PDB file of C-alpha atoms in Angstrom:
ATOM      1  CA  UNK A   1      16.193   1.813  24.887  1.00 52.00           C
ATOM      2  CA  UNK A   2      16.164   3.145  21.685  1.00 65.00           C
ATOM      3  CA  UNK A   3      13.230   5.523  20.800  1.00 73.00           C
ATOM      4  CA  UNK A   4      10.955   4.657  17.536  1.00 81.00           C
ATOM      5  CA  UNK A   5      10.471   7.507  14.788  1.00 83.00           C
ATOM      6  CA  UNK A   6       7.139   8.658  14.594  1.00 89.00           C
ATOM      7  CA  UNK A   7       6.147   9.266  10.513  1.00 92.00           C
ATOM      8  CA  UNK A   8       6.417  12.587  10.890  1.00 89.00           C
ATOM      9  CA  UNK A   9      10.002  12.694  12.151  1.00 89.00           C
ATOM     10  CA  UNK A  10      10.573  10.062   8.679  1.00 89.00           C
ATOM     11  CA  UNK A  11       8.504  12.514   6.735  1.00 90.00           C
ATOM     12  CA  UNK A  12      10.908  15.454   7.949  1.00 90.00           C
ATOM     13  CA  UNK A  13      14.021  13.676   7.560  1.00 87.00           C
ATOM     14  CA  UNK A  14      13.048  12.146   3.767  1.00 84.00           C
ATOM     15  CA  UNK A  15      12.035  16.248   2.603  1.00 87.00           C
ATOM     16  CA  UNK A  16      14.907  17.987   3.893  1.00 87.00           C
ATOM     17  CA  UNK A  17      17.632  14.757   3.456  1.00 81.00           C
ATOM     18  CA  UNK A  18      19.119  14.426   7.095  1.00 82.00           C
ATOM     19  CA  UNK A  19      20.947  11.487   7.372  1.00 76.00           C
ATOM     20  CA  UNK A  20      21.246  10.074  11.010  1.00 75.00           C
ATOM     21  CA  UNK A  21      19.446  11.265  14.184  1.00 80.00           C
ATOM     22  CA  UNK A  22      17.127  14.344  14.071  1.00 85.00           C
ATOM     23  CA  UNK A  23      17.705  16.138  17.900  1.00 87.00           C
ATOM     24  CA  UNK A  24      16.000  19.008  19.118  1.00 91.00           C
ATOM     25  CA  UNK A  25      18.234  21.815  17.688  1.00 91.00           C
ATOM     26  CA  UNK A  26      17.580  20.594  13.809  1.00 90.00           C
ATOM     27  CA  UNK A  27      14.241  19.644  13.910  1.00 92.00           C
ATOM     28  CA  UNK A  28      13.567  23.655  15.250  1.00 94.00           C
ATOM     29  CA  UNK A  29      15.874  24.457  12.293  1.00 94.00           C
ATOM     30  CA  UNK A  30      14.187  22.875  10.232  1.00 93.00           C
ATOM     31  CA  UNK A  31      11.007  24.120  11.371  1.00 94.00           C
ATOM     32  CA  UNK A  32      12.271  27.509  10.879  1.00 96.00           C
ATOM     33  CA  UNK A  33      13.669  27.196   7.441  1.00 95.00           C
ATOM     34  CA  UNK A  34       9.947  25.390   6.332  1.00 94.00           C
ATOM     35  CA  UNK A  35       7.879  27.859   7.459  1.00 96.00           C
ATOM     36  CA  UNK A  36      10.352  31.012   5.972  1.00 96.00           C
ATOM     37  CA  UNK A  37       9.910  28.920   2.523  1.00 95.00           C
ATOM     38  CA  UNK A  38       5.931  28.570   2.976  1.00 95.00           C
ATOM     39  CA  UNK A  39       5.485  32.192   3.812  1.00 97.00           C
ATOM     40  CA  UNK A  40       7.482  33.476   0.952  1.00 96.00           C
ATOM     41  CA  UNK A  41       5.785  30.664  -1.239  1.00 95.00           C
ATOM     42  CA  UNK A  42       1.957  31.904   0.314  1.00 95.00           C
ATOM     43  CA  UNK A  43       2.612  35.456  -0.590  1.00 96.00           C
ATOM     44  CA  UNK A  44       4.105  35.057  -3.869  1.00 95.00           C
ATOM     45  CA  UNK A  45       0.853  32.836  -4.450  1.00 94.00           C
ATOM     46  CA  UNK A  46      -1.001  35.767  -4.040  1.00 95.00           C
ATOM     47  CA  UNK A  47       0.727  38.242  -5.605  1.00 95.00           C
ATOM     48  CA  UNK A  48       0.922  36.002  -8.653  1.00 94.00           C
ATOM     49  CA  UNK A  49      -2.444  34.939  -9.028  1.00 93.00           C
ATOM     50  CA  UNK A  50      -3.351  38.929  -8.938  1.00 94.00           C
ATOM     51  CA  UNK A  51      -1.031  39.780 -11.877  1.00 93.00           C
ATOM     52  CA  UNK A  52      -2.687  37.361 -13.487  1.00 92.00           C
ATOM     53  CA  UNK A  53      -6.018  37.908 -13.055  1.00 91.00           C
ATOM     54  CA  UNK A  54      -5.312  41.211 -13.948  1.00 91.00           C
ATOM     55  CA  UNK A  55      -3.763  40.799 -17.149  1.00 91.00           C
ATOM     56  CA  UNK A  56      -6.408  38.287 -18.149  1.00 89.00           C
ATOM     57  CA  UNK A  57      -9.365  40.859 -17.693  1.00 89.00           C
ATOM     58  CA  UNK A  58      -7.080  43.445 -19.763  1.00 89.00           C
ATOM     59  CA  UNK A  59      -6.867  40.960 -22.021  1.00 88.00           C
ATOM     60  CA  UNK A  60     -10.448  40.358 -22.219  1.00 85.00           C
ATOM     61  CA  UNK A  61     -10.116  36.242 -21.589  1.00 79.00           C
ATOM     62  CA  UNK A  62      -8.489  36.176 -25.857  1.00 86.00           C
ATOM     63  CA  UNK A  63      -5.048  34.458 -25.013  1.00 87.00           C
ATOM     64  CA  UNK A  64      -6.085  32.477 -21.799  1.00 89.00           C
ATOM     65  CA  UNK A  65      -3.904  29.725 -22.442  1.00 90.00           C
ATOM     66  CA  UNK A  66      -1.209  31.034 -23.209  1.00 91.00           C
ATOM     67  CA  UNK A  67      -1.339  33.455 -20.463  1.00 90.00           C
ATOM     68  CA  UNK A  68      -2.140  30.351 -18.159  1.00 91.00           C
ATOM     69  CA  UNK A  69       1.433  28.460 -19.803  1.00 92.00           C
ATOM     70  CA  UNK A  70       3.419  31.347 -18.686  1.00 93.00           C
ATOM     71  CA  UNK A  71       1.795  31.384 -15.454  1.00 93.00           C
ATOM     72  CA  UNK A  72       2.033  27.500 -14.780  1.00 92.00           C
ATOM     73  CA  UNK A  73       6.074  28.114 -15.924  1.00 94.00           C
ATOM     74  CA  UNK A  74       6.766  30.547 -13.899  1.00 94.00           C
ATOM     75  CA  UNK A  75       5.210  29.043 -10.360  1.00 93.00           C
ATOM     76  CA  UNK A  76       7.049  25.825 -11.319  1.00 93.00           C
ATOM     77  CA  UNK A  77      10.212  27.756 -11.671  1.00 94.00           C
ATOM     78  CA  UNK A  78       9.982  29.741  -8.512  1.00 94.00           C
ATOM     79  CA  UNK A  79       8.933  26.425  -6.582  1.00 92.00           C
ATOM     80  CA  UNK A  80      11.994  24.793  -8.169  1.00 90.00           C
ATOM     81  CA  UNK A  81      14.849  27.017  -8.053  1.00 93.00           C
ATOM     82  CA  UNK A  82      13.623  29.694  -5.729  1.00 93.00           C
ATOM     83  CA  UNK A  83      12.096  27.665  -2.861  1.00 93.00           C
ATOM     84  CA  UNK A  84      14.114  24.603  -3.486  1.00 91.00           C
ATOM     85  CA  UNK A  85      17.182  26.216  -4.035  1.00 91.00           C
ATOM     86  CA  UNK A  86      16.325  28.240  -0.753  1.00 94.00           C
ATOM     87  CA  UNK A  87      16.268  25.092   1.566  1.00 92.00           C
ATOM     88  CA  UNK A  88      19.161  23.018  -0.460  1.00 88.00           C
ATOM     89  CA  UNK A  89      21.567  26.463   0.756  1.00 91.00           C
ATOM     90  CA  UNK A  90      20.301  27.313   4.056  1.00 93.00           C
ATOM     91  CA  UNK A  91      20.134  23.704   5.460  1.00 90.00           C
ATOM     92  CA  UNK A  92      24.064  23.412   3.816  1.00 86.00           C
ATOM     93  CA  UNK A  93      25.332  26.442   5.203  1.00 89.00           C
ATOM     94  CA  UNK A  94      23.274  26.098   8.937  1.00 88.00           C
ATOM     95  CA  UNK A  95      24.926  22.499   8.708  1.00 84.00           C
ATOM     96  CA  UNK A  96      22.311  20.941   9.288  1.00 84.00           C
ATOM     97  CA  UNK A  97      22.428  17.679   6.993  1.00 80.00           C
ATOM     98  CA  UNK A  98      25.912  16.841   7.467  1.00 78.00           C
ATOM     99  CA  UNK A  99      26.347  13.108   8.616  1.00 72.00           C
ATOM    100  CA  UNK A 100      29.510  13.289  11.086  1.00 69.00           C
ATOM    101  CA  UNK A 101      31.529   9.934   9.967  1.00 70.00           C
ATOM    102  CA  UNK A 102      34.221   8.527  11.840  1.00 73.00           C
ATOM    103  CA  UNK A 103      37.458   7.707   9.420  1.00 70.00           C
ATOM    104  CA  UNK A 104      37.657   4.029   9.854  1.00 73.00           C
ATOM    105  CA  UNK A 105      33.380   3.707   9.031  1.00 79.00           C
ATOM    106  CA  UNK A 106      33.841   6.374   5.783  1.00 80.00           C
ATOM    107  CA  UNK A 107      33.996   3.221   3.065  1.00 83.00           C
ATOM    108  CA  UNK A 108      30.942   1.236   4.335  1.00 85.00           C
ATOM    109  CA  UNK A 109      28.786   4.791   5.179  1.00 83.00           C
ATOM    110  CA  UNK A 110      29.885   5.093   1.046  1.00 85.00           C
ATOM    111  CA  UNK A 111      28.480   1.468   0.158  1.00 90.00           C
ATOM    112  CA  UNK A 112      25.111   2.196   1.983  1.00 88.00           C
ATOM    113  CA  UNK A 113      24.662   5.677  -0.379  1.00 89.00           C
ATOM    114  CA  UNK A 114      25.639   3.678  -2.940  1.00 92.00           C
ATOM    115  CA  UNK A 115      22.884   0.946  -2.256  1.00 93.00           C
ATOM    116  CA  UNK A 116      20.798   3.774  -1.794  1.00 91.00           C
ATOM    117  CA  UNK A 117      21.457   5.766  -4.703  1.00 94.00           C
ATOM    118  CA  UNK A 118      20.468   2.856  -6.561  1.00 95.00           C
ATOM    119  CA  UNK A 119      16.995   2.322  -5.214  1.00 95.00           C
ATOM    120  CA  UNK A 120      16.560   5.724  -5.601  1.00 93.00           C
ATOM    121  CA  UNK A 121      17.262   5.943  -9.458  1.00 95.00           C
ATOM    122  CA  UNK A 122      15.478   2.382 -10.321  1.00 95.00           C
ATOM    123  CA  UNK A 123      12.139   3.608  -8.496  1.00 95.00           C
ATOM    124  CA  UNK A 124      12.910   7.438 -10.185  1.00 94.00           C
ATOM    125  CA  UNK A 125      12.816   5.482 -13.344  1.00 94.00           C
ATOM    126  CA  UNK A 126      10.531   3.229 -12.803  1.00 94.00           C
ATOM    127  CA  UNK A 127       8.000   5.603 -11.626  1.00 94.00           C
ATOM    128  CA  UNK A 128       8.456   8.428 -14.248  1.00 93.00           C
ATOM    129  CA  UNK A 129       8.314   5.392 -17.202  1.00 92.00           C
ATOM    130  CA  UNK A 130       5.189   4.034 -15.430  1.00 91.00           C
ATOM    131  CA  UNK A 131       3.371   8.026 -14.672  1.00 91.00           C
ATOM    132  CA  UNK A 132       4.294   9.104 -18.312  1.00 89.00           C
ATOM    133  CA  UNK A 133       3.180   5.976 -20.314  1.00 88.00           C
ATOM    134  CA  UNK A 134      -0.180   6.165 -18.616  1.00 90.00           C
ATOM    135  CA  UNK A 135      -0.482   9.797 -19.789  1.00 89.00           C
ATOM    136  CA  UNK A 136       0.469   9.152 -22.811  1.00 85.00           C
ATOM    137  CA  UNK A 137      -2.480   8.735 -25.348  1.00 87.00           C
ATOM    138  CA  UNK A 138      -3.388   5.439 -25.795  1.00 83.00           C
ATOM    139  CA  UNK A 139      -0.435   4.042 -23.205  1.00 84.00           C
ATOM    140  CA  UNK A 140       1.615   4.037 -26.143  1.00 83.00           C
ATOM    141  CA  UNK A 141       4.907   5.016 -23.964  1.00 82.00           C
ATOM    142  CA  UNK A 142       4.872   2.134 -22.307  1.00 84.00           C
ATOM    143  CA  UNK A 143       5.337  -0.448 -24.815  1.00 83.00           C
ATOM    144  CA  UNK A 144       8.103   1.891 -26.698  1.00 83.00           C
ATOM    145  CA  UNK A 145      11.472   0.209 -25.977  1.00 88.00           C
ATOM    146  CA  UNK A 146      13.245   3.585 -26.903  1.00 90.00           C
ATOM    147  CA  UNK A 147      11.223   5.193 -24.552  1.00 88.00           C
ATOM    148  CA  UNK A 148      12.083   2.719 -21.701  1.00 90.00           C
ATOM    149  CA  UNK A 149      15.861   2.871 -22.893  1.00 93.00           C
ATOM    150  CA  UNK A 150      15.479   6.633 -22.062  1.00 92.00           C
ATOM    151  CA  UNK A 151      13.888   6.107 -18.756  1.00 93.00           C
ATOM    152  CA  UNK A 152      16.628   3.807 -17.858  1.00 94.00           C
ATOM    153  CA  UNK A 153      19.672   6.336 -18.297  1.00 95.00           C
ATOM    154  CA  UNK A 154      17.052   8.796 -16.532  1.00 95.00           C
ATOM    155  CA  UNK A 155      17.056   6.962 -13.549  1.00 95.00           C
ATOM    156  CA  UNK A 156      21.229   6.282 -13.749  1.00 96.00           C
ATOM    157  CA  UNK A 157      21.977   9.796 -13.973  1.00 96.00           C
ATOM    158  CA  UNK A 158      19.432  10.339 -11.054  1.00 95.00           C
ATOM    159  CA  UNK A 159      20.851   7.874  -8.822  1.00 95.00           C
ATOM    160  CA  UNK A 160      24.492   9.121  -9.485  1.00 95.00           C
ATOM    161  CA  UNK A 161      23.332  12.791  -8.539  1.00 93.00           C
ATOM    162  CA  UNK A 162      21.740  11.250  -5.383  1.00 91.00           C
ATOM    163  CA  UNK A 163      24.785   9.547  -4.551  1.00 92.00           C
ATOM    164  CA  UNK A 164      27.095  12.629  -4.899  1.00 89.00           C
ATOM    165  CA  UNK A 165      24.642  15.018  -3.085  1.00 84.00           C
ATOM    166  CA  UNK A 166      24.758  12.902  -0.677  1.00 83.00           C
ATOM    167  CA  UNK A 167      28.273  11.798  -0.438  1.00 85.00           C
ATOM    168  CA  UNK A 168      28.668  16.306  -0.358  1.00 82.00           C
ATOM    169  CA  UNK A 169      26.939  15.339   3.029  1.00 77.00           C
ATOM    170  CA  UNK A 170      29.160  13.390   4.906  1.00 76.00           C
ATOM    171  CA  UNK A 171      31.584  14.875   7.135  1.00 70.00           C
ATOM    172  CA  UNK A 172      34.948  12.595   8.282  1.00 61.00           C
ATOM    173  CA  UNK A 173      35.679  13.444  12.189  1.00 57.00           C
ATOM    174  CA  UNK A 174      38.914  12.112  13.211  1.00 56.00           C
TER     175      UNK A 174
END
């Protein structure tokens, strides 16, 4: 009897990209590397938000926005490469996202990610053409076929890094 994932357990598996079942040992992994990355992420919140605060009052409130830019920059950065880049290692080196293969199943375990990789990049595309040309003053993004030509080789090059992070992932057992 085979046991149904509960939306968590999908949730969990989508974020930190395992591939196959999700036992006991990896979920707690998991568990452990998430909460290291929030509490580094909650304190660096807090620190940052100080420095800023401070430096606007020095300031006296005369370069807000710019002062806000830099701030907005550099808590995007930290999120991307520091927090990101934290879980991407730690989950590679722990092994925990490695799908074992056996030999003889390698080529059609490589047609799935490739199916895969390509839903990925057409809805990467297709969102980030639909979310821009709606910001975009007076929708004027989404009628651009330059634009859309952009968005399309957005989402290719997306879908090919999918496919080789994930191929990375798979492990041939003999």
């Amino acid at each position: 009897m085979e046991i149904k994932e509960t939306r968590a357990t999908k949730m969990l598996k989508r974020f930190y990209g395992v591939q196959g079942v999700l036992d006991e040992y990896r979920r707690h992994e998991l568990y452990k590397i998430g909460n290291t990355g929030f509490m580094v992420m909650f304190y660096y919140t807090l620190f940052s938000n100080f420095i800023v605060l401070l430096i606007l009052s020095f300031d006296n409130y005369k370069h807000t926005e710019d002062i806000i830019l830099w701030f907005l920059m550099a808590n995007i950065l930290f999120v991307v490469i520091g927090i990101s880049g934290y879980i991407v290692t730690t989950t590679k080196r722990r092994q925990l996202i490695e799908k074992d293969v056996e030999a003889k199943d390698i080529q059609s375990q490589k047609k799935r990610l490739v199916d895969i990789s390509i839903r990925q990049g057409v809805c990467f595309g297709t969102l980030t053409f639909i979310g821009n040309g709606i910001m975009s003053p007076g929708f004027r993004e989404l009628t651009s076929w330059h634009i859309m030509i952009v968005y399309i080789i957005e989402g290719i090059l997306f879908g090919i890094t999918m496919y080789f992070f994930q191929r990375m992932n798979l492990k041939t057992v003999k």
